[in-house]
Amino acid sequence: MSPLSNQAQTSSAIPASQTTWIKNPLDVFSGAISGPDAERDLRGGIVIQGSQIIECIAAGQQPVTAVDQQLDASDMVLLPGLINTHHHFYQTLTRCLPAAINQPLFPWLQTLYPVWAGLTAKHIEVATEIACWELMLSGATTVADHHYVFNHALSEAIDIQAEVVGRLGVRATLTRGSMSLSQKDGGLPPDSVVQTEQQILDDSLRLIKRYHSAEQGSMLNLALAPCSPFSVTESLMCDTATLAKEQGVRLHTHLGETIDENDFCLRTLGMRPVDYLEHCGWLGPQTWLAHGIHFDQTEIQRLGAAQVGIAHCPTSNMVLASGICPTLDLAKAGCKLGMAVDGSASNDSSNMIQELRHSLMQQRLRYRADQITHQQVLNWASQGSAAALGRDDIGVLAPGKQADIGLYKLDGLNFSGAHDPLAALILCGASQVSTLMVAGKWIIEDADETRAQLEQLKLQHHQLAIQLVN
Ligand SMILES: Nc1nc2[nH]cnc2c(=O)[nH]1
């Protein structure tokens, strides 16, 4: 059933000329925690036209614009669509693999690389679909993926992902990942999952030309993402930075995740990861890093001065016992702090709203309770994540921004007795949206119905997961 009322319009796409008032939400968060976007009163709701928000309404006020239809949101909390800045969709197929669980990053990867070497086009397609639905059902309207496993039979992984995200209607940043340093050359991955530098650079250029759209409201950004210092050659890191600059796309990699990575860099490159980043031409605002944990204070200042983005992945960092990201220090220094669930083999879920709860709890162990609020983690997952992905058209509820929103009903037992609805979303542990809109289109109109429709896909995914490990 459509959540819309008053007019007969029930289409999930709002025609460009139509206006919709998301009316009187129970509570609302704009995405910002300082400045004019944080101070604006949104308790009367927002008006959407086409793919954009055109009006924000103060409590008790009516829209100035004539509205064609309304959605009564008085029993729902309104958030900007959450933005996931780092994932490995294919890892949904290797969640909780007994041989891999209970290990830190390096042995965990070495256990999983040979399994991932068996990925086929079908695995990529179905895993991408499952991960995207899991993210969307948990409130994400923009998803980023870091696909870096290109076995010898699988060259079209990003093309498959581009087809799936386009079909689902979710906004995406797809990164062309890569590995070029195998065990025989002193790296961590086996030969079966690395490519030559030329193969990687040629395919990167092909994908940028085919899919990257940089305009406001873009549904698909492409970025380049050599995997990590221990799986990529130095020359590929440098050449990728040059290509990204020539083509005007962003750069992404894993950095500062573990002490083992620091040791690897010192031993094989003779420098620490941030020096390596600078040496390869990566230390700038075009770069966002997954994890960003093991930096000293001087390195944090250098990353901040360069306005590097950080994909903070608290659950994965706890599961792999990697460490605790110095979020507030990085943000204070000038880094753009975003949030991510990381790959589903190190999480082992892709639930974006639950990630915020984990972040709040983990970060309170490092900082004071009054410094890590529910608004702070919500801000990282919206405005902060948008900045990390280099976007200023999403992540905030304000006129002129894209109409990407999530609405949450607090009807579970876990919310009973909660006083502050916005705080309850994080502290009582929300796990699912009720409805979700991307670029003015209802992607999820009724989450329970959507879940029911995904049963067949789930079965197929589970069978593919079993087949992959056998
Ligand atoms: N957490 C995590 N770190 C990585 N470093 C290189 N590859 C990976 C990965 O798949 N997950």
GROMACS .gro file of C-alpha atoms and ligand atoms in nm:
model
  481
    1MET     CA    1   0.000   0.000   0.000
    2SER     CA    2   0.128   0.348  -0.077
    3PRO     CA    3   0.198   0.565   0.228
    4LEU     CA    4   0.067   0.871   0.044
    5SER     CA    5  -0.270   1.020   0.125
    6ASN     CA    6  -0.517   1.292   0.023
    7GLN     CA    7  -0.476   1.266  -0.354
    8ALA     CA    8  -0.511   0.963  -0.579
    9GLN     CA    9  -0.140   0.959  -0.666
   10THR     CA   10   0.006   0.622  -0.567
   11SER     CA   11   0.293   0.592  -0.815
   12SER     CA   12   0.629   0.535  -0.647
   13ALA     CA   13   0.783   0.803  -0.871
   14ILE     CA   14   0.670   1.157  -0.803
   15PRO     CA   15   0.628   1.332  -1.142
   16ALA     CA   16   0.865   1.628  -1.180
   17SER     CA   17   0.584   1.880  -1.149
   18GLN     CA   18   0.420   1.720  -0.842
   19THR     CA   19   0.482   1.838  -0.488
   20THR     CA   20   0.468   1.615  -0.181
   21TRP     CA   21   0.461   1.732   0.180
   22ILE     CA   22   0.619   1.491   0.431
   23LYS     CA   23   0.411   1.634   0.710
   24ASN     CA   24   0.477   1.688   1.082
   25PRO     CA   25   0.732   1.414   1.158
   26LEU     CA   26   0.742   1.282   1.513
   27ASP     CA   27   1.106   1.396   1.521
   28VAL     CA   28   1.362   1.497   1.263
   29PHE     CA   29   1.737   1.534   1.217
   30SER     CA   30   1.864   1.761   0.938
   31GLY     CA   31   2.199   1.588   0.894
   32ALA     CA   32   2.397   1.888   1.024
   33ILE     CA   33   2.510   1.953   1.382
   34SER     CA   34   2.631   2.310   1.334
   35GLY     CA   35   2.556   2.604   1.106
   36PRO     CA   36   2.230   2.715   0.940
   37ASP     CA   37   2.126   2.363   0.831
   38ALA     CA   38   2.136   2.250   1.195
   39GLU     CA   39   1.944   2.550   1.324
   40ARG     CA   40   1.655   2.532   1.077
   41ASP     CA   41   1.328   2.414   1.237
   42LEU     CA   42   1.204   2.113   1.035
   43ARG     CA   43   0.933   1.985   1.267
   44GLY     CA   44   0.660   2.084   1.017
   45GLY     CA   45   0.826   1.858   0.761
   46ILE     CA   46   0.965   1.906   0.411
   47VAL     CA   47   0.819   1.955   0.063
   48ILE     CA   48   0.959   1.758  -0.227
   49GLN     CA   49   0.929   1.835  -0.596
   50GLY     CA   50   1.077   1.601  -0.855
   51SER     CA   51   1.408   1.478  -0.719
   52GLN     CA   52   1.467   1.770  -0.479
   53ILE     CA   53   1.363   1.914  -0.147
   54ILE     CA   54   1.213   2.257  -0.216
   55GLU     CA   55   1.090   2.368   0.126
   56CYS     CA   56   1.154   2.307   0.496
   57ILE     CA   57   0.867   2.384   0.730
   58ALA     CA   58   0.882   2.498   1.092
   59ALA     CA   59   0.668   2.335   1.362
   60GLY     CA   60   0.301   2.429   1.332
   61GLN     CA   61   0.349   2.599   0.992
   62GLN     CA   62   0.199   2.520   0.650
   63PRO     CA   63   0.402   2.497   0.326
   64VAL     CA   64   0.421   2.812   0.116
   65THR     CA   65   0.416   2.591  -0.197
   66ALA     CA   66   0.085   2.442  -0.311
   67VAL     CA   67   0.112   2.068  -0.237
   68ASP     CA   68  -0.038   1.795  -0.452
   69GLN     CA   69  -0.011   1.517  -0.195
   70GLN     CA   70   0.082   1.462   0.168
   71LEU     CA   71   0.234   1.192   0.380
   72ASP     CA   72   0.136   1.208   0.746
   73ALA     CA   73   0.467   1.138   0.925
   74SER     CA   74   0.343   1.209   1.276
   75ASP     CA   75   0.431   0.855   1.391
   76MET     CA   76   0.770   0.848   1.216
   77VAL     CA   77   1.118   0.995   1.263
   78LEU     CA   78   1.253   1.168   0.950
   79LEU     CA   79   1.622   1.142   0.862
   80PRO     CA   80   1.826   1.230   0.556
   81GLY     CA   81   1.909   0.909   0.369
   82LEU     CA   82   2.214   0.750   0.533
   83ILE     CA   83   2.530   0.723   0.324
   84ASN     CA   84   2.756   0.419   0.345
   85THR     CA   85   3.110   0.511   0.241
   86HIS     CA   86   3.279   0.167   0.227
   87HIS     CA   87   3.169  -0.190   0.165
   88HIS     CA   88   3.268  -0.509  -0.016
   89PHE     CA   89   2.931  -0.640  -0.140
   90TYR     CA   90   3.069  -0.979  -0.247
   91GLN     CA   91   3.157  -1.053   0.116
   92THR     CA   92   2.787  -1.113   0.194
   93LEU     CA   93   2.863  -1.459   0.050
   94THR     CA   94   3.128  -1.535   0.314
   95ARG     CA   95   2.969  -1.417   0.638
   96CYS     CA   96   3.061  -1.618   0.945
   97LEU     CA   97   3.282  -1.866   0.766
   98PRO     CA   98   3.413  -2.087   1.048
   99ALA     CA   99   3.770  -2.091   0.912
  100ALA     CA  100   3.783  -1.709   0.908
  101ILE     CA  101   3.599  -1.594   1.218
  102ASN     CA  102   3.796  -1.511   1.534
  103GLN     CA  103   4.104  -1.390   1.349
  104PRO     CA  104   4.271  -1.050   1.298
  105LEU     CA  105   4.292  -0.889   0.954
  106PHE     CA  106   4.594  -1.055   0.790
  107PRO     CA  107   4.513  -1.423   0.864
  108TRP     CA  108   4.144  -1.344   0.808
  109LEU     CA  109   4.227  -1.217   0.457
  110GLN     CA  110   4.463  -1.506   0.385
  111THR     CA  111   4.187  -1.752   0.474
  112LEU     CA  112   3.934  -1.577   0.252
  113TYR     CA  113   4.136  -1.481  -0.060
  114PRO     CA  114   4.128  -1.840  -0.204
  115VAL     CA  115   3.751  -1.855  -0.147
  116TRP     CA  116   3.696  -1.518  -0.316
  117ALA     CA  117   3.909  -1.640  -0.608
  118GLY     CA  118   3.607  -1.854  -0.704
  119LEU     CA  119   3.367  -1.559  -0.750
  120THR     CA  120   3.161  -1.562  -1.071
  121ALA     CA  121   2.946  -1.300  -1.241
  122LYS     CA  122   2.634  -1.451  -1.080
  123HIS     CA  123   2.789  -1.424  -0.733
  124ILE     CA  124   2.863  -1.055  -0.791
  125GLU     CA  125   2.515  -0.981  -0.921
  126VAL     CA  126   2.323  -1.151  -0.641
  127ALA     CA  127   2.560  -1.038  -0.363
  128THR     CA  128   2.532  -0.678  -0.484
  129GLU     CA  129   2.154  -0.703  -0.478
  130ILE     CA  130   2.143  -0.851  -0.129
  131ALA     CA  131   2.388  -0.597   0.014
  132CYS     CA  132   2.203  -0.303  -0.141
  133TRP     CA  133   1.865  -0.419  -0.010
  134GLU     CA  134   2.011  -0.478   0.334
  135LEU     CA  135   2.158  -0.128   0.332
  136MET     CA  136   1.840   0.035   0.199
  137LEU     CA  137   1.616  -0.145   0.447
  138SER     CA  138   1.839  -0.004   0.721
  139GLY     CA  139   1.807   0.353   0.589
  140ALA     CA  140   2.087   0.396   0.334
  141THR     CA  141   2.005   0.589   0.016
  142THR     CA  142   2.366   0.609  -0.109
  143VAL     CA  143   2.596   0.309  -0.115
  144ALA     CA  144   2.968   0.290  -0.188
  145ASP     CA  145   3.138  -0.034  -0.279
  146HIS     CA  146   3.506  -0.130  -0.298
  147HIS     CA  147   3.535  -0.428  -0.529
  148TYR     CA  148   3.899  -0.534  -0.556
  149VAL     CA  149   3.883  -0.909  -0.634
  150PHE     CA  150   3.925  -0.965  -1.008
  151ASN     CA  151   4.005  -1.329  -1.054
  152HIS     CA  152   4.112  -1.444  -1.397
  153ALA     CA  153   3.755  -1.522  -1.507
  154LEU     CA  154   3.587  -1.207  -1.379
  155SER     CA  155   3.661  -0.877  -1.551
  156GLU     CA  156   3.311  -0.730  -1.560
  157ALA     CA  157   3.238  -0.706  -1.185
  158ILE     CA  158   3.186  -0.328  -1.184
  159ASP     CA  159   2.965  -0.342  -1.494
  160ILE     CA  160   2.745  -0.593  -1.313
  161GLN     CA  161   2.730  -0.373  -1.004
  162ALA     CA  162   2.643  -0.067  -1.216
  163GLU     CA  163   2.354  -0.258  -1.373
  164VAL     CA  164   2.223  -0.370  -1.031
  165VAL     CA  165   2.236  -0.031  -0.856
  166GLY     CA  166   2.070   0.129  -1.159
  167ARG     CA  167   1.794  -0.132  -1.153
  168LEU     CA  168   1.735  -0.091  -0.777
  169GLY     CA  169   1.734   0.290  -0.794
  170VAL     CA  170   1.990   0.342  -0.518
  171ARG     CA  171   2.250   0.619  -0.546
  172ALA     CA  172   2.601   0.475  -0.565
  173THR     CA  173   2.974   0.535  -0.567
  174LEU     CA  174   3.136   0.228  -0.722
  175THR     CA  175   3.510   0.204  -0.688
  176ARG     CA  176   3.730   0.012  -0.929
  177GLY     CA  177   3.945  -0.172  -0.679
  178SER     CA  178   4.264  -0.357  -0.763
  179MET     CA  179   4.539  -0.585  -0.637
  180SER     CA  180   4.877  -0.615  -0.815
  181LEU     CA  181   5.118  -0.733  -0.543
  182SER     CA  182   5.091  -1.109  -0.490
  183GLN     CA  183   5.267  -1.334  -0.240
  184LYS     CA  184   5.548  -1.410  -0.482
  185ASP     CA  185   5.632  -1.037  -0.493
  186GLY     CA  186   5.609  -0.991  -0.116
  187GLY     CA  187   5.236  -0.910  -0.089
  188LEU     CA  188   4.955  -1.087   0.096
  189PRO     CA  189   4.714  -1.216  -0.175
  190PRO     CA  190   4.771  -1.525  -0.391
  191ASP     CA  191   4.839  -1.498  -0.765
  192SER     CA  192   4.481  -1.606  -0.846
  193VAL     CA  193   4.334  -1.267  -0.747
  194VAL     CA  194   4.587  -1.013  -0.876
  195GLN     CA  195   4.604  -0.842  -1.216
  196THR     CA  196   4.877  -0.663  -1.407
  197GLU     CA  197   4.907  -0.288  -1.366
  198GLN     CA  198   4.821  -0.232  -1.733
  199GLN     CA  199   4.504  -0.445  -1.709
  200ILE     CA  200   4.396  -0.244  -1.406
  201LEU     CA  201   4.467   0.101  -1.552
  202ASP     CA  202   4.302   0.018  -1.887
  203ASP     CA  203   3.989  -0.113  -1.718
  204SER     CA  204   3.980   0.184  -1.478
  205LEU     CA  205   3.977   0.429  -1.769
  206ARG     CA  206   3.712   0.225  -1.953
  207LEU     CA  207   3.484   0.225  -1.648
  208ILE     CA  208   3.524   0.598  -1.577
  209LYS     CA  209   3.436   0.683  -1.937
  210ARG     CA  210   3.137   0.450  -1.936
  211TYR     CA  211   2.979   0.518  -1.597
  212HIS     CA  212   3.110   0.822  -1.408
  213SER     CA  213   2.867   1.109  -1.379
  214ALA     CA  214   2.985   1.412  -1.180
  215GLU     CA  215   2.679   1.632  -1.207
  216GLN     CA  216   2.455   1.742  -0.917
  217GLY     CA  217   2.206   1.467  -0.837
  218SER     CA  218   2.431   1.205  -0.998
  219MET     CA  219   2.311   0.849  -0.937
  220LEU     CA  220   2.652   0.692  -1.012
  221ASN     CA  221   3.004   0.809  -0.932
  222LEU     CA  222   3.310   0.605  -1.022
  223ALA     CA  223   3.629   0.620  -0.814
  224LEU     CA  224   3.963   0.434  -0.824
  225ALA     CA  225   4.060   0.213  -0.532
  226PRO     CA  226   4.385   0.013  -0.516
  227CYS     CA  227   4.321  -0.216  -0.222
  228SER     CA  228   4.592  -0.162   0.043
  229PRO     CA  229   4.968  -0.117   0.087
  230PHE     CA  230   5.014  -0.493   0.132
  231SER     CA  231   4.832  -0.593  -0.191
  232VAL     CA  232   4.921  -0.318  -0.439
  233THR     CA  233   5.251  -0.221  -0.605
  234GLU     CA  234   5.393   0.125  -0.541
  235SER     CA  235   5.388   0.210  -0.912
  236LEU     CA  236   5.017   0.124  -0.938
  237MET     CA  237   4.942   0.354  -0.640
  238CYS     CA  238   5.128   0.639  -0.814
  239ASP     CA  239   4.983   0.576  -1.162
  240THR     CA  240   4.630   0.548  -1.023
  241ALA     CA  241   4.666   0.890  -0.857
  242THR     CA  242   4.776   1.037  -1.193
  243LEU     CA  243   4.484   0.875  -1.378
  244ALA     CA  244   4.233   0.991  -1.117
  245LYS     CA  245   4.363   1.348  -1.144
  246GLU     CA  246   4.346   1.343  -1.526
  247GLN     CA  247   3.989   1.207  -1.519
  248GLY     CA  248   3.860   1.410  -1.223
  249VAL     CA  249   3.759   1.112  -1.009
  250ARG     CA  250   3.820   1.036  -0.641
  251LEU     CA  251   4.066   0.794  -0.480
  252HIS     CA  252   3.995   0.534  -0.217
  253THR     CA  253   4.198   0.271  -0.030
  254HIS     CA  254   4.232   0.089   0.304
  255LEU     CA  255   4.477   0.276   0.529
  256GLY     CA  256   4.566   0.288   0.897
  257GLU     CA  257   4.359  -0.023   0.971
  258THR     CA  258   4.602  -0.235   1.174
  259ILE     CA  259   4.942  -0.234   1.343
  260ASP     CA  260   5.034  -0.519   1.105
  261GLU     CA  261   4.984  -0.278   0.814
  262ASN     CA  262   5.216  -0.020   0.978
  263ASP     CA  263   5.478  -0.291   1.031
  264PHE     CA  264   5.442  -0.407   0.669
  265CYS     CA  265   5.492  -0.052   0.538
  266LEU     CA  266   5.799   0.010   0.755
  267ARG     CA  267   5.951  -0.328   0.664
  268THR     CA  268   5.890  -0.329   0.287
  269LEU     CA  269   5.855   0.040   0.192
  270GLY     CA  270   6.071   0.197   0.461
  271MET     CA  271   5.799   0.442   0.562
  272ARG     CA  272   5.474   0.467   0.758
  273PRO     CA  273   5.138   0.457   0.573
  274VAL     CA  274   5.074   0.834   0.572
  275ASP     CA  275   5.424   0.902   0.433
  276TYR     CA  276   5.352   0.639   0.167
  277LEU     CA  277   5.020   0.810   0.086
  278GLU     CA  278   5.199   1.140   0.034
  279HIS     CA  279   5.484   0.976  -0.160
  280CYS     CA  280   5.228   0.828  -0.406
  281GLY     CA  281   5.045   1.160  -0.462
  282TRP     CA  282   4.737   1.069  -0.262
  283LEU     CA  283   4.745   1.318   0.026
  284GLY     CA  284   4.464   1.554  -0.077
  285PRO     CA  285   4.088   1.624  -0.064
  286GLN     CA  286   4.022   1.379  -0.351
  287THR     CA  287   4.107   1.083  -0.123
  288TRP     CA  288   3.895   0.898   0.132
  289LEU     CA  289   4.039   0.617   0.344
  290ALA     CA  290   3.871   0.312   0.490
  291HIS     CA  291   3.933   0.271   0.868
  292GLY     CA  292   4.194   0.540   0.954
  293ILE     CA  293   4.290   0.412   1.299
  294HIS     CA  294   4.665   0.386   1.355
  295PHE     CA  295   4.793   0.741   1.299
  296ASP     CA  296   5.005   0.948   1.538
  297GLN     CA  297   4.910   1.309   1.621
  298THR     CA  298   5.138   1.458   1.354
  299GLU     CA  299   4.988   1.227   1.090
  300ILE     CA  300   4.637   1.322   1.199
  301GLN     CA  301   4.725   1.691   1.151
  302ARG     CA  302   4.866   1.618   0.803
  303LEU     CA  303   4.557   1.419   0.699
  304GLY     CA  304   4.334   1.697   0.834
  305ALA     CA  305   4.527   1.976   0.658
  306ALA     CA  306   4.487   1.779   0.334
  307GLN     CA  307   4.110   1.737   0.401
  308VAL     CA  308   4.126   1.362   0.351
  309GLY     CA  309   3.799   1.173   0.404
  310ILE     CA  310   3.767   0.884   0.650
  311ALA     CA  311   3.524   0.590   0.632
  312HIS     CA  312   3.486   0.505   1.002
  313CYS     CA  313   3.394   0.133   1.029
  314PRO     CA  314   3.338   0.065   1.400
  315THR     CA  315   3.181  -0.282   1.382
  316SER     CA  316   3.447  -0.430   1.156
  317ASN     CA  317   3.718  -0.267   1.367
  318MET     CA  318   3.576  -0.436   1.677
  319VAL     CA  319   3.518  -0.776   1.509
  320LEU     CA  320   3.874  -0.792   1.372
  321ALA     CA  321   4.009  -0.625   1.689
  322SER     CA  322   4.181  -0.371   1.462
  323GLY     CA  323   4.152  -0.072   1.698
  324ILE     CA  324   3.943   0.242   1.762
  325CYS     CA  325   3.934   0.524   1.506
  326PRO     CA  326   4.035   0.863   1.656
  327THR     CA  327   3.724   1.021   1.501
  328LEU     CA  328   3.707   1.350   1.689
  329ASP     CA  329   4.080   1.416   1.655
  330LEU     CA  330   4.062   1.350   1.278
  331ALA     CA  331   3.752   1.569   1.237
  332LYS     CA  332   3.902   1.850   1.448
  333ALA     CA  333   4.215   1.841   1.233
  334GLY     CA  334   4.000   1.890   0.918
  335CYS     CA  335   3.926   1.536   0.794
  336LYS     CA  336   3.581   1.465   0.650
  337LEU     CA  337   3.446   1.195   0.881
  338GLY     CA  338   3.201   0.950   0.724
  339MET     CA  339   3.053   0.619   0.835
  340ALA     CA  340   3.059   0.270   0.684
  341VAL     CA  341   2.957  -0.088   0.759
  342ASP     CA  342   3.266  -0.233   0.579
  343GLY     CA  343   3.244  -0.570   0.402
  344SER     CA  344   2.993  -0.818   0.532
  345ALA     CA  345   3.257  -1.078   0.617
  346SER     CA  346   3.404  -0.854   0.887
  347ASN     CA  347   3.084  -0.710   1.033
  348ASP     CA  348   2.899  -0.956   0.956
  349SER     CA  349   2.597  -0.751   0.853
  350SER     CA  350   2.530  -0.445   0.638
  351ASN     CA  351   2.292  -0.263   0.869
  352MET     CA  352   2.361   0.109   0.850
  353ILE     CA  353   2.147   0.232   1.139
  354GLN     CA  354   2.291  -0.035   1.369
  355GLU     CA  355   2.639   0.078   1.268
  356LEU     CA  356   2.562   0.415   1.426
  357ARG     CA  357   2.474   0.249   1.757
  358HIS     CA  358   2.802   0.056   1.750
  359SER     CA  359   2.992   0.375   1.672
  360LEU     CA  360   2.833   0.561   1.962
  361MET     CA  361   2.923   0.285   2.205
  362GLN     CA  362   3.274   0.224   2.074
  363GLN     CA  363   3.363   0.593   2.051
  364ARG     CA  364   3.242   0.659   2.407
  365LEU     CA  365   3.519   0.426   2.518
  366ARG     CA  366   3.770   0.666   2.362
  367TYR     CA  367   3.603   1.005   2.416
  368ARG     CA  368   3.366   1.147   2.680
  369ALA     CA  369   2.998   1.042   2.677
  370ASP     CA  370   2.886   1.403   2.617
  371GLN     CA  371   3.117   1.430   2.313
  372ILE     CA  372   2.973   1.128   2.130
  373THR     CA  373   2.601   1.198   2.102
  374HIS     CA  374   2.333   1.038   1.886
  375GLN     CA  375   2.333   1.358   1.677
  376GLN     CA  376   2.709   1.321   1.625
  377VAL     CA  377   2.690   0.968   1.485
  378LEU     CA  378   2.387   1.062   1.272
  379ASN     CA  379   2.586   1.355   1.135
  380TRP     CA  380   2.880   1.129   1.043
  381ALA     CA  381   2.646   0.895   0.854
  382SER     CA  382   2.477   1.177   0.659
  383GLN     CA  383   2.652   1.513   0.605
  384GLY     CA  384   2.993   1.369   0.699
  385SER     CA  385   2.966   1.071   0.466
  386ALA     CA  386   2.849   1.297   0.182
  387ALA     CA  387   3.160   1.515   0.228
  388ALA     CA  388   3.386   1.206   0.239
  389LEU     CA  389   3.240   1.101  -0.098
  390GLY     CA  390   3.292   1.454  -0.233
  391ARG     CA  391   2.923   1.543  -0.256
  392ASP     CA  392   2.734   1.854  -0.143
  393ASP     CA  393   2.395   1.762  -0.292
  394ILE     CA  394   2.303   1.488  -0.043
  395GLY     CA  395   2.331   1.421   0.331
  396VAL     CA  396   2.129   1.719   0.456
  397LEU     CA  397   1.758   1.804   0.456
  398ALA     CA  398   1.757   2.154   0.306
  399PRO     CA  399   1.604   2.329   0.003
  400GLY     CA  400   1.794   2.245  -0.317
  401LYS     CA  401   1.931   1.914  -0.183
  402GLN     CA  402   1.835   1.578  -0.329
  403ALA     CA  403   1.516   1.421  -0.190
  404ASP     CA  404   1.687   1.123  -0.023
  405ILE     CA  405   1.504   1.041   0.300
  406GLY     CA  406   1.428   0.762   0.545
  407LEU     CA  407   1.122   0.744   0.774
  408TYR     CA  408   1.132   0.522   1.084
  409LYS     CA  409   0.838   0.402   1.294
  410LEU     CA  410   0.924   0.338   1.657
  411ASP     CA  411   0.674   0.054   1.697
  412GLY     CA  412   0.897  -0.228   1.821
  413LEU     CA  413   0.905  -0.347   2.183
  414ASN     CA  414   1.255  -0.203   2.213
  415PHE     CA  415   1.113   0.152   2.177
  416SER     CA  416   0.837   0.118   2.433
  417GLY     CA  417   0.884   0.377   2.708
  418ALA     CA  418   1.141   0.582   2.513
  419HIS     CA  419   1.109   0.958   2.564
  420ASP     CA  420   1.329   1.119   2.298
  421PRO     CA  421   1.237   0.968   1.957
  422LEU     CA  422   1.559   1.070   1.779
  423ALA     CA  423   1.780   0.937   2.058
  424ALA     CA  424   1.568   0.620   2.067
  425LEU     CA  425   1.656   0.541   1.706
  426ILE     CA  426   2.019   0.500   1.808
  427LEU     CA  427   2.007   0.405   2.176
  428CYS     CA  428   1.714   0.160   2.165
  429GLY     CA  429   1.854   0.008   1.846
  430ALA     CA  430   1.645   0.074   1.534
  431SER     CA  431   1.722  -0.174   1.260
  432GLN     CA  432   1.480  -0.097   0.978
  433VAL     CA  433   1.318   0.197   0.797
  434SER     CA  434   0.946   0.205   0.728
  435THR     CA  435   0.978   0.388   0.398
  436LEU     CA  436   1.271   0.511   0.191
  437MET     CA  437   1.296   0.768  -0.087
  438VAL     CA  438   1.588   0.820  -0.326
  439ALA     CA  439   1.590   1.119  -0.564
  440GLY     CA  440   1.217   1.174  -0.507
  441LYS     CA  441   1.119   0.811  -0.576
  442TRP     CA  442   0.980   0.573  -0.315
  443ILE     CA  443   1.217   0.277  -0.327
  444ILE     CA  444   1.065   0.118  -0.016
  445GLU     CA  445   0.701   0.202   0.050
  446ASP     CA  446   0.641  -0.064   0.314
  447ALA     CA  447   0.952  -0.235   0.453
  448ASP     CA  448   0.766  -0.549   0.562
  449GLU     CA  449   0.627  -0.598   0.211
  450THR     CA  450   0.973  -0.540   0.062
  451ARG     CA  451   1.123  -0.801   0.293
  452ALA     CA  452   0.857  -1.053   0.188
  453GLN     CA  453   0.935  -0.987  -0.179
  454LEU     CA  454   1.305  -1.060  -0.120
  455GLU     CA  455   1.255  -1.421  -0.001
  456GLN     CA  456   1.342  -1.574  -0.339
  457LEU     CA  457   1.653  -1.360  -0.377
  458LYS     CA  458   1.765  -1.457  -0.027
  459LEU     CA  459   1.730  -1.826  -0.109
  460GLN     CA  460   1.932  -1.787  -0.429
  461HIS     CA  461   2.202  -1.591  -0.243
  462HIS     CA  462   2.229  -1.853   0.028
  463GLN     CA  463   2.267  -2.132  -0.228
  464LEU     CA  464   2.539  -1.935  -0.410
  465ALA     CA  465   2.719  -1.881  -0.078
  466ILE     CA  466   2.721  -2.255  -0.006
  467GLN     CA  467   2.839  -2.333  -0.359
  468LEU     CA  468   3.123  -2.075  -0.334
  469VAL     CA  469   3.285  -2.236  -0.031
  470ASN     CA  470   3.247  -2.597  -0.150
  471LIG     N1  471   3.841  -0.481   0.671
  471LIG     C1  472   3.903  -0.510   0.557
  471LIG     N2  473   4.027  -0.467   0.538
  471LIG     C2  474   4.089  -0.497   0.423
  471LIG     N3  475   4.212  -0.468   0.380
  471LIG     C3  476   4.227  -0.523   0.258
  471LIG     N4  477   4.116  -0.590   0.223
  471LIG     C4  478   4.028  -0.575   0.324
  471LIG     C5  479   3.895  -0.621   0.346
  471LIG     O1  480   3.834  -0.688   0.263
  471LIG     N5  481   3.838  -0.586   0.465
   0.00000   0.00000   0.00000
